Short mmCIF file of C-alpha atoms in Angstrom, two decimals:
data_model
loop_
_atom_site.label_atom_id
_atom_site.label_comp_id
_atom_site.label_asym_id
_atom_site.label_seq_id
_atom_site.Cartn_x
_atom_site.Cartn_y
_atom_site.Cartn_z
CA UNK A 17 60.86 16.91 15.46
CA UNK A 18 60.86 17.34 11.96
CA UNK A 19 56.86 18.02 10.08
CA UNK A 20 55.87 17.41 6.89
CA UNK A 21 53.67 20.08 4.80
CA UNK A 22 52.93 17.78 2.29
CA UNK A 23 53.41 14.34 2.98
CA UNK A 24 54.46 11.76 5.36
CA UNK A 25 57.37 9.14 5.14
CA UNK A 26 57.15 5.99 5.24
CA UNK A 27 59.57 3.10 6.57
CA UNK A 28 62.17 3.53 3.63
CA UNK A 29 61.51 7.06 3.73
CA UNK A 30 59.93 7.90 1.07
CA UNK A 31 57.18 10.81 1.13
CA UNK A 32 53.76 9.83 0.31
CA UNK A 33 50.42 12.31 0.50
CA UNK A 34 48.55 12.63 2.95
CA UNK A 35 45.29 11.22 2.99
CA UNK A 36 41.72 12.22 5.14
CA UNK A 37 40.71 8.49 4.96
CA UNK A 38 40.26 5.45 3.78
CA UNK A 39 40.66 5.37 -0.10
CA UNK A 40 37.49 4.84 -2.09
CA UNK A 41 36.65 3.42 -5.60
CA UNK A 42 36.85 5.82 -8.32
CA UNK A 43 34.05 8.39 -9.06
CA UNK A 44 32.48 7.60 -5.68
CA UNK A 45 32.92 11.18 -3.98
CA UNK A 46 29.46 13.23 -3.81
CA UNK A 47 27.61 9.77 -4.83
CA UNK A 48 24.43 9.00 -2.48
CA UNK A 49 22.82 5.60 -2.29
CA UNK A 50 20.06 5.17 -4.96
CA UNK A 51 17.70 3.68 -2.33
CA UNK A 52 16.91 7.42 -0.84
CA UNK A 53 16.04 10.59 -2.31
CA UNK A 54 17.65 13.77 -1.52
CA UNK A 55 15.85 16.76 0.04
CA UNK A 56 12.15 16.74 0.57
CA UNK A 57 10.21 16.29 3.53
CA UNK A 58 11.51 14.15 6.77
CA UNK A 59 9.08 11.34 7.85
CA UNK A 60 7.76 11.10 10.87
CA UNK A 61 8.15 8.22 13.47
CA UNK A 62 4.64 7.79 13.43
CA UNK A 63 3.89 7.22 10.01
CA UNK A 64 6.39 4.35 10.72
CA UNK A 65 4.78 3.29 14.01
CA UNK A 66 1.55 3.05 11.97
CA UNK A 67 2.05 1.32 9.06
CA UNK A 68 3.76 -1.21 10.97
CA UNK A 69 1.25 -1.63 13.58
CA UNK A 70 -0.93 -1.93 10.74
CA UNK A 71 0.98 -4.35 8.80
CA UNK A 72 1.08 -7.06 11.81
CA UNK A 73 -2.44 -6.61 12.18
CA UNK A 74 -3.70 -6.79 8.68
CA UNK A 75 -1.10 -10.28 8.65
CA UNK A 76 -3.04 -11.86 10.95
CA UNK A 77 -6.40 -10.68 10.54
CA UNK A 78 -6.43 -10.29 6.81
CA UNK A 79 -4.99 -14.20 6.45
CA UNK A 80 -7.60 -15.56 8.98
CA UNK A 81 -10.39 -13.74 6.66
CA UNK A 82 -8.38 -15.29 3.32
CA UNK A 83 -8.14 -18.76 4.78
CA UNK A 84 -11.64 -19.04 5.67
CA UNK A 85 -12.99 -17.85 2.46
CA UNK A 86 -10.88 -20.05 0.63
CA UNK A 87 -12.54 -23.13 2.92
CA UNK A 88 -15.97 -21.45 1.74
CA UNK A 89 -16.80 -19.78 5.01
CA UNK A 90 -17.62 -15.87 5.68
CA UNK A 91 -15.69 -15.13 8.47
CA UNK A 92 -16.23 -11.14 8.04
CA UNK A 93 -17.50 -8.71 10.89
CA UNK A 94 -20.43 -8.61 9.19
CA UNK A 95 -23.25 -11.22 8.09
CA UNK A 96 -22.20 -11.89 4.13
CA UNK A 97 -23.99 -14.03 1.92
CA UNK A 98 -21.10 -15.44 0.39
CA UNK A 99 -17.67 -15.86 1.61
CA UNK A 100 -15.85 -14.18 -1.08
CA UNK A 101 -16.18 -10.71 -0.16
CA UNK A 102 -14.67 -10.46 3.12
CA UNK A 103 -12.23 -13.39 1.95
CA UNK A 104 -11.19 -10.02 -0.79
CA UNK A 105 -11.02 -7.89 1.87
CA UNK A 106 -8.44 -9.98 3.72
CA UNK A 107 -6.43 -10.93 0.04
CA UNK A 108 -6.03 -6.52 0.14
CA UNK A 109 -5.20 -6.43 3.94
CA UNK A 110 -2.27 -9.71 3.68
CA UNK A 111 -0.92 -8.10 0.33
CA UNK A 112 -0.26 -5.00 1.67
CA UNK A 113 1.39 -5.89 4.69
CA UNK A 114 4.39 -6.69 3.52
CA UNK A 115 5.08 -2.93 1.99
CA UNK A 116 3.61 -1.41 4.86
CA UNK A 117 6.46 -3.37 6.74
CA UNK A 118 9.17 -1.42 4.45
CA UNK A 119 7.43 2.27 4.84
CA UNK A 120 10.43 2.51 7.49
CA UNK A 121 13.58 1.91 4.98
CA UNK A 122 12.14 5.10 3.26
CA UNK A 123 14.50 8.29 3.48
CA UNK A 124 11.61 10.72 2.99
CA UNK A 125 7.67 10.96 3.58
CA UNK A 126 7.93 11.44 -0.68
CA UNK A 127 8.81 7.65 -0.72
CA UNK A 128 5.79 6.57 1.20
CA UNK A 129 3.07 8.37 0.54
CA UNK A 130 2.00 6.34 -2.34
CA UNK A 131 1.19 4.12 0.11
CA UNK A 132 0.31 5.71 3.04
CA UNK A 133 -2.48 8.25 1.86
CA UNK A 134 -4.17 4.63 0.50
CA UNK A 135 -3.75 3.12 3.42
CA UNK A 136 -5.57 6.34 5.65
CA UNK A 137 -8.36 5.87 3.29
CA UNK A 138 -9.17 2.17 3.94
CA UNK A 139 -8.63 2.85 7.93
CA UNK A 140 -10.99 6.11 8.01
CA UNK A 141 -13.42 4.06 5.23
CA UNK A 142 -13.53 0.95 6.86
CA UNK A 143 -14.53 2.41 10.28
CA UNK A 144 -17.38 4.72 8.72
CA UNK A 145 -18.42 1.39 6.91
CA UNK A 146 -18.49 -0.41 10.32
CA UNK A 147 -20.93 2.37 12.02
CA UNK A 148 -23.17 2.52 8.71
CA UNK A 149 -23.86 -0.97 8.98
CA UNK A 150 -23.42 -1.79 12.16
CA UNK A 151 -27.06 -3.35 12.02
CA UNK A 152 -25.36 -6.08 10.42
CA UNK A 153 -22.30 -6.35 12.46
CA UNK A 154 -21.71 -10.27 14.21
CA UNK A 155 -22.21 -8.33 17.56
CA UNK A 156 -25.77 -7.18 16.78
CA UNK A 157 -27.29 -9.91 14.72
CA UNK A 158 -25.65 -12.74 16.40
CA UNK A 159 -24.53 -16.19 16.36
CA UNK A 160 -21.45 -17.70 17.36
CA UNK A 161 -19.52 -16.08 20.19
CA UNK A 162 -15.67 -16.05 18.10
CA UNK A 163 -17.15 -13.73 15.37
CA UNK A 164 -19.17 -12.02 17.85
CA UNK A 165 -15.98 -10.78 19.41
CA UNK A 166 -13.98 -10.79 16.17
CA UNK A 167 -16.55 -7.79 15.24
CA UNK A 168 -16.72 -6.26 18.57
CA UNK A 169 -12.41 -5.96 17.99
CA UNK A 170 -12.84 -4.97 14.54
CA UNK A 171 -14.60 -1.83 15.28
CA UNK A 172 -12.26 -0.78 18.38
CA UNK A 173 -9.34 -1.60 16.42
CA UNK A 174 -10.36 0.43 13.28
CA UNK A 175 -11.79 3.16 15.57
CA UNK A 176 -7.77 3.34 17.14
CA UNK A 177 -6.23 2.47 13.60
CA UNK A 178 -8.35 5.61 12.25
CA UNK A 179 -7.97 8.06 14.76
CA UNK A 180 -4.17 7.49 14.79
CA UNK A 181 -3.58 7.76 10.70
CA UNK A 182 -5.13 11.14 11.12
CA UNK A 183 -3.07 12.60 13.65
CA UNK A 184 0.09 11.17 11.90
CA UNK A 185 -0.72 12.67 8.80
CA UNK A 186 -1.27 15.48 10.66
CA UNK A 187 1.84 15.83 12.17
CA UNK A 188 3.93 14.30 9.00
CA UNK A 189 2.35 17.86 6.99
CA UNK A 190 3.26 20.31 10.00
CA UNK A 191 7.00 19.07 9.15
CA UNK A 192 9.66 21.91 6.74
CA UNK A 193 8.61 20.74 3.28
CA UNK A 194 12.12 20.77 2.27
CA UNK A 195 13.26 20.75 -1.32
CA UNK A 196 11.44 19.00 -4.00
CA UNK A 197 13.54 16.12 -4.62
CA UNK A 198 14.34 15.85 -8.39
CA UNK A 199 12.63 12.54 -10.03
CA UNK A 200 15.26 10.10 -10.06
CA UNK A 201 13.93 7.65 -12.47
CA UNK A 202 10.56 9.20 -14.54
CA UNK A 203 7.68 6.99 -15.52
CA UNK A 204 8.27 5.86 -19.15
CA UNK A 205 5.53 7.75 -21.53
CA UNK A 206 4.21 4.72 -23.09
CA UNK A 207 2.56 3.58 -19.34
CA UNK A 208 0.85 7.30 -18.08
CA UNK A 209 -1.96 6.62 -20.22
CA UNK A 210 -2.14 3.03 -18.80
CA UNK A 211 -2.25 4.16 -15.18
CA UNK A 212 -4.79 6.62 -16.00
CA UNK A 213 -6.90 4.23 -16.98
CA UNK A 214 -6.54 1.41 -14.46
CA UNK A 215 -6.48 4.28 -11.43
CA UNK A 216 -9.79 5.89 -12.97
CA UNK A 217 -11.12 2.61 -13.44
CA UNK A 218 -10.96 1.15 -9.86
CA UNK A 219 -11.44 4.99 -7.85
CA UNK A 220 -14.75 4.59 -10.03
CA UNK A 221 -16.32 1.67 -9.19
CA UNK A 222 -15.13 2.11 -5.24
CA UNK A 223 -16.56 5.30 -5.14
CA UNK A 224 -20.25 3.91 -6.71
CA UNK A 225 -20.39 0.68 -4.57
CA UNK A 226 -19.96 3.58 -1.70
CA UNK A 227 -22.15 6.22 -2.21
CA UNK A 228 -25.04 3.77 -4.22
CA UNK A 229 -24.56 0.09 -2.83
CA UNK A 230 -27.81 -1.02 -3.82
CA UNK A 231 -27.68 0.12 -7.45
CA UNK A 232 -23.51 -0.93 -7.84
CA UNK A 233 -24.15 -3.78 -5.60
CA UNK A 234 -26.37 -5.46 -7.89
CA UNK A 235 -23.72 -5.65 -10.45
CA UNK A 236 -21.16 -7.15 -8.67
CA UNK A 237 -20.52 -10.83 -9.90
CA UNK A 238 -21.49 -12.58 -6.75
CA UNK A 239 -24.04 -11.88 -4.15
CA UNK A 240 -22.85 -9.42 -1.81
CA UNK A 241 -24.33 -7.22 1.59
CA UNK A 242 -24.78 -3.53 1.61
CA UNK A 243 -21.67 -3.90 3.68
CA UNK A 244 -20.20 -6.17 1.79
CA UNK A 245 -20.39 -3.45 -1.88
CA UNK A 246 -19.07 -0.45 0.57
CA UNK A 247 -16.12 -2.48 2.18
CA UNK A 248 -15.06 -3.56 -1.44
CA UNK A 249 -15.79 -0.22 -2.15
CA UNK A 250 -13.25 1.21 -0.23
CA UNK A 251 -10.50 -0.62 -0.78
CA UNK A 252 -11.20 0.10 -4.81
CA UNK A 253 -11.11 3.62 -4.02
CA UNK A 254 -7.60 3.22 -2.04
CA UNK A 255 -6.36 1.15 -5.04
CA UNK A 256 -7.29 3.86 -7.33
CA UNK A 257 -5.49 6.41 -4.81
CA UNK A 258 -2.63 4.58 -4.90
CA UNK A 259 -2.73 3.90 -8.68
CA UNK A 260 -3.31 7.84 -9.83
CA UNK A 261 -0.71 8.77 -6.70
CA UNK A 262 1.93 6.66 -8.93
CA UNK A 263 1.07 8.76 -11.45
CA UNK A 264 0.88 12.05 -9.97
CA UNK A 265 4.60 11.30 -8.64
CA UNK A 266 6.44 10.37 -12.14
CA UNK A 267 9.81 8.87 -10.08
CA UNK A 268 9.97 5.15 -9.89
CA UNK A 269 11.94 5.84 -7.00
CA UNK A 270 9.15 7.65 -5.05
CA UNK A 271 6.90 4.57 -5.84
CA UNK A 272 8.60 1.71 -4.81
CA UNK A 273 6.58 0.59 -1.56
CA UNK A 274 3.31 0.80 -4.14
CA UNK A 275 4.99 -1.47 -6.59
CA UNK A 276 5.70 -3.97 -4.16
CA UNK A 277 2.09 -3.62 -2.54
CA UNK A 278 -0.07 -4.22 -5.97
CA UNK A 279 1.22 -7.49 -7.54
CA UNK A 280 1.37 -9.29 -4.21
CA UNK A 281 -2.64 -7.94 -4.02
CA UNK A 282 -3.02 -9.30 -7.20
CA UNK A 283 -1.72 -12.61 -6.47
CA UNK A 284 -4.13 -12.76 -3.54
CA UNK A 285 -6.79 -11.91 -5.63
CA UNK A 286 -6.32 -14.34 -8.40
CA UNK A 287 -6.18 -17.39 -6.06
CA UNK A 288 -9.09 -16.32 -4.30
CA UNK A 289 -11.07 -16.12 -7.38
CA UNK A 290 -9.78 -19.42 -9.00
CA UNK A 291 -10.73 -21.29 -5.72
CA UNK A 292 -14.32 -19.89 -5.42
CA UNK A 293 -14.77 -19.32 -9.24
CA UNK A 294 -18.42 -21.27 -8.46
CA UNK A 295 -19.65 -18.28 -6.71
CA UNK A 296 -18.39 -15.44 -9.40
CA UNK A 297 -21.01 -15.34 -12.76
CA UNK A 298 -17.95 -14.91 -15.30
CA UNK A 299 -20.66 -14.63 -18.22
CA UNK A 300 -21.40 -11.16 -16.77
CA UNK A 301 -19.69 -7.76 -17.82
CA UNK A 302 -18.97 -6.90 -14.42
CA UNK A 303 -16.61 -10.24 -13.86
CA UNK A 304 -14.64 -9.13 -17.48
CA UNK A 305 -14.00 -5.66 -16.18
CA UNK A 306 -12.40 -6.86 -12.69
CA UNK A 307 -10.80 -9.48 -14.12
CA UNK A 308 -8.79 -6.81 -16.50
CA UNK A 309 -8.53 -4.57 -13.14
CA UNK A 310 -6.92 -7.27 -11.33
CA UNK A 311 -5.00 -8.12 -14.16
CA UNK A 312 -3.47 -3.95 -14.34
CA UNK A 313 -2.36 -4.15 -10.88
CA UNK A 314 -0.18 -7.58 -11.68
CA UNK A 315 1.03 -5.77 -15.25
CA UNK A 316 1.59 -2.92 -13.00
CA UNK A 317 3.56 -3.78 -9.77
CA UNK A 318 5.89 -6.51 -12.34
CA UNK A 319 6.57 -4.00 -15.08
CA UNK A 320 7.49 -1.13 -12.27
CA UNK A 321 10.08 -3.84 -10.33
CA UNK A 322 11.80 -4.75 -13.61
CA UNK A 323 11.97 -0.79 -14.74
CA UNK A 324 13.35 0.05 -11.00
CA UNK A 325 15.56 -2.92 -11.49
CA UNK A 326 16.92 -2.16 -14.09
CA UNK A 327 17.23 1.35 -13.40
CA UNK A 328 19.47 0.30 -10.55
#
């Protein structure tokens, strides 16, 4: 039989080159897809396993808590003298679920940390609020038997929720490092100072309505629960994680879960005020400053998908 070193022949027999494949478009040898970065550090399964477990939770729990509020009832674990504040707590959990839900489309732990380091901080903060307060947890004051047991699951869930973020952070940092990934698309100068500000501002005021509720407490717009000022509190200080973590990793492309989390929490927000506006005193400082926090994260998350977008 006779062999061809360079080609092949075709019907008419005519040589033509030999080929390894399937022809591609122009240019597109050595490109990777834009939607992962190269190198870095693998993620784990269980950061995966976690945020989604965490996501369908925080959909169903964090909704009930928004509904009710917006009906004007406190449906927290705790006894709160107005319904706002756990109905904020369940705006943060709803709005987040959805980017928890894409922490597993991410090619390296890089791409989700923004959001996953926040989201250890409410689990671990939330639980050590719990067993501070648990004086005024539904189980030990009373009263009807649904929130009763709503708190009693509240603190076994957390207490799982918590345990499990630290051993899969654990295990995501005993993982080869890798390479650095190079930043794919850089933060534009003009918003650094910007972030600084808004992440400073809310890692602030979560950290004083933790460590002095009574004196930070008093400030807040509407009445609130020593509970009440250190549960807000810590989902401030995971906002402000988040926030300065954008900074910290100057690649669009490493932020992207983030960007999708903070303008849907915004959203949630700004309903949630608008409906029980009667309960917030707008004429005080306090309201001004958390309506232009609130306001950052929409700016933020909008401005950061157009950028990426157009990036892409």
């Amino acid at each position: 039989m006779e062999m061809e070193t360079v080609g092949m022949r075709d019907r008419d027999g005519q040589s033509r080159p030999a080929s390894d494949g399937p022809a591609g478009p122009p240019g597109a040898a050595g490109l990777s897809h834009p939607s992962h970065l190269s190198g870095g550090r693998e993620l784990a399964p269980g950061i995966v396993v976690l945020s989604t477990a965490v996501a369908l939770i925080s959909l169903g729990v964090g909704g009930l808590l928004l509904v009710a509020s917006l009906t004007g009832r406190a449906a927290g674990p705790w006894v709160s003298p107005e319904a706002l504040s756990p109905g904020l707590l369940g705006a943060a959990m709803a709005g987040t679920a959805p980017a928890l839900l894409t922490v597993g489309r991410a090619g390296t732990w890089e791409e989700a940390r923004t959001l996953v380091w926040p989201l250890a901080v409410v689990l671990t903060g939330l639980f050590a609020v719990s067993l501070l307060n648990a004086g005024q947890l539904r189980i030990a004051t009373g009263g009807p038997l649904f929130l009763a047991l709503f708190s009693l699951g509240w603190v076994a869930t957390l207490a799982l929720l918590a345990v499990a973020a630290v051993v899969c952070l654990t295990l995501q940092y005993r993982r080869p490092p890798g390479v650095r990934p190079a930043p794919v698309a850089p933060l534009p100068g003009w918003s650094k100072p910007l972030l600084a500000v808004l992440g400073a501002g809310w890692f602030g005021v979560g950290t004083g309505l933790l460590v002095a509720p009574e004196f930070w407490g008093a400030l807040v717009p509407w009445q609130v629960s020593r509970a009440d000022a250190q549960g807000l509190g810590v989902w401030a200080v995971a906002l402000g994680v988040g926030v300065l973590g954008s900074l910290a990793e100057d690649d669009l492309a490493r932020i992207r879960p983030a960007l999708l989390a903070v303008p849907v929490v915004a959203v949630a927000f700004g309903v949630l005020l608008a409906v029980r506006a009667s309960a917030v005193d707008w004429g005080s400082g306090a309201a001004l400053c958390l309506v232009g926090l609130v306001a950052g994260l929409l700016v933020t998350g909008v401005s950061g998908r157009l950028l990426w977008s157009r990036r892409g």
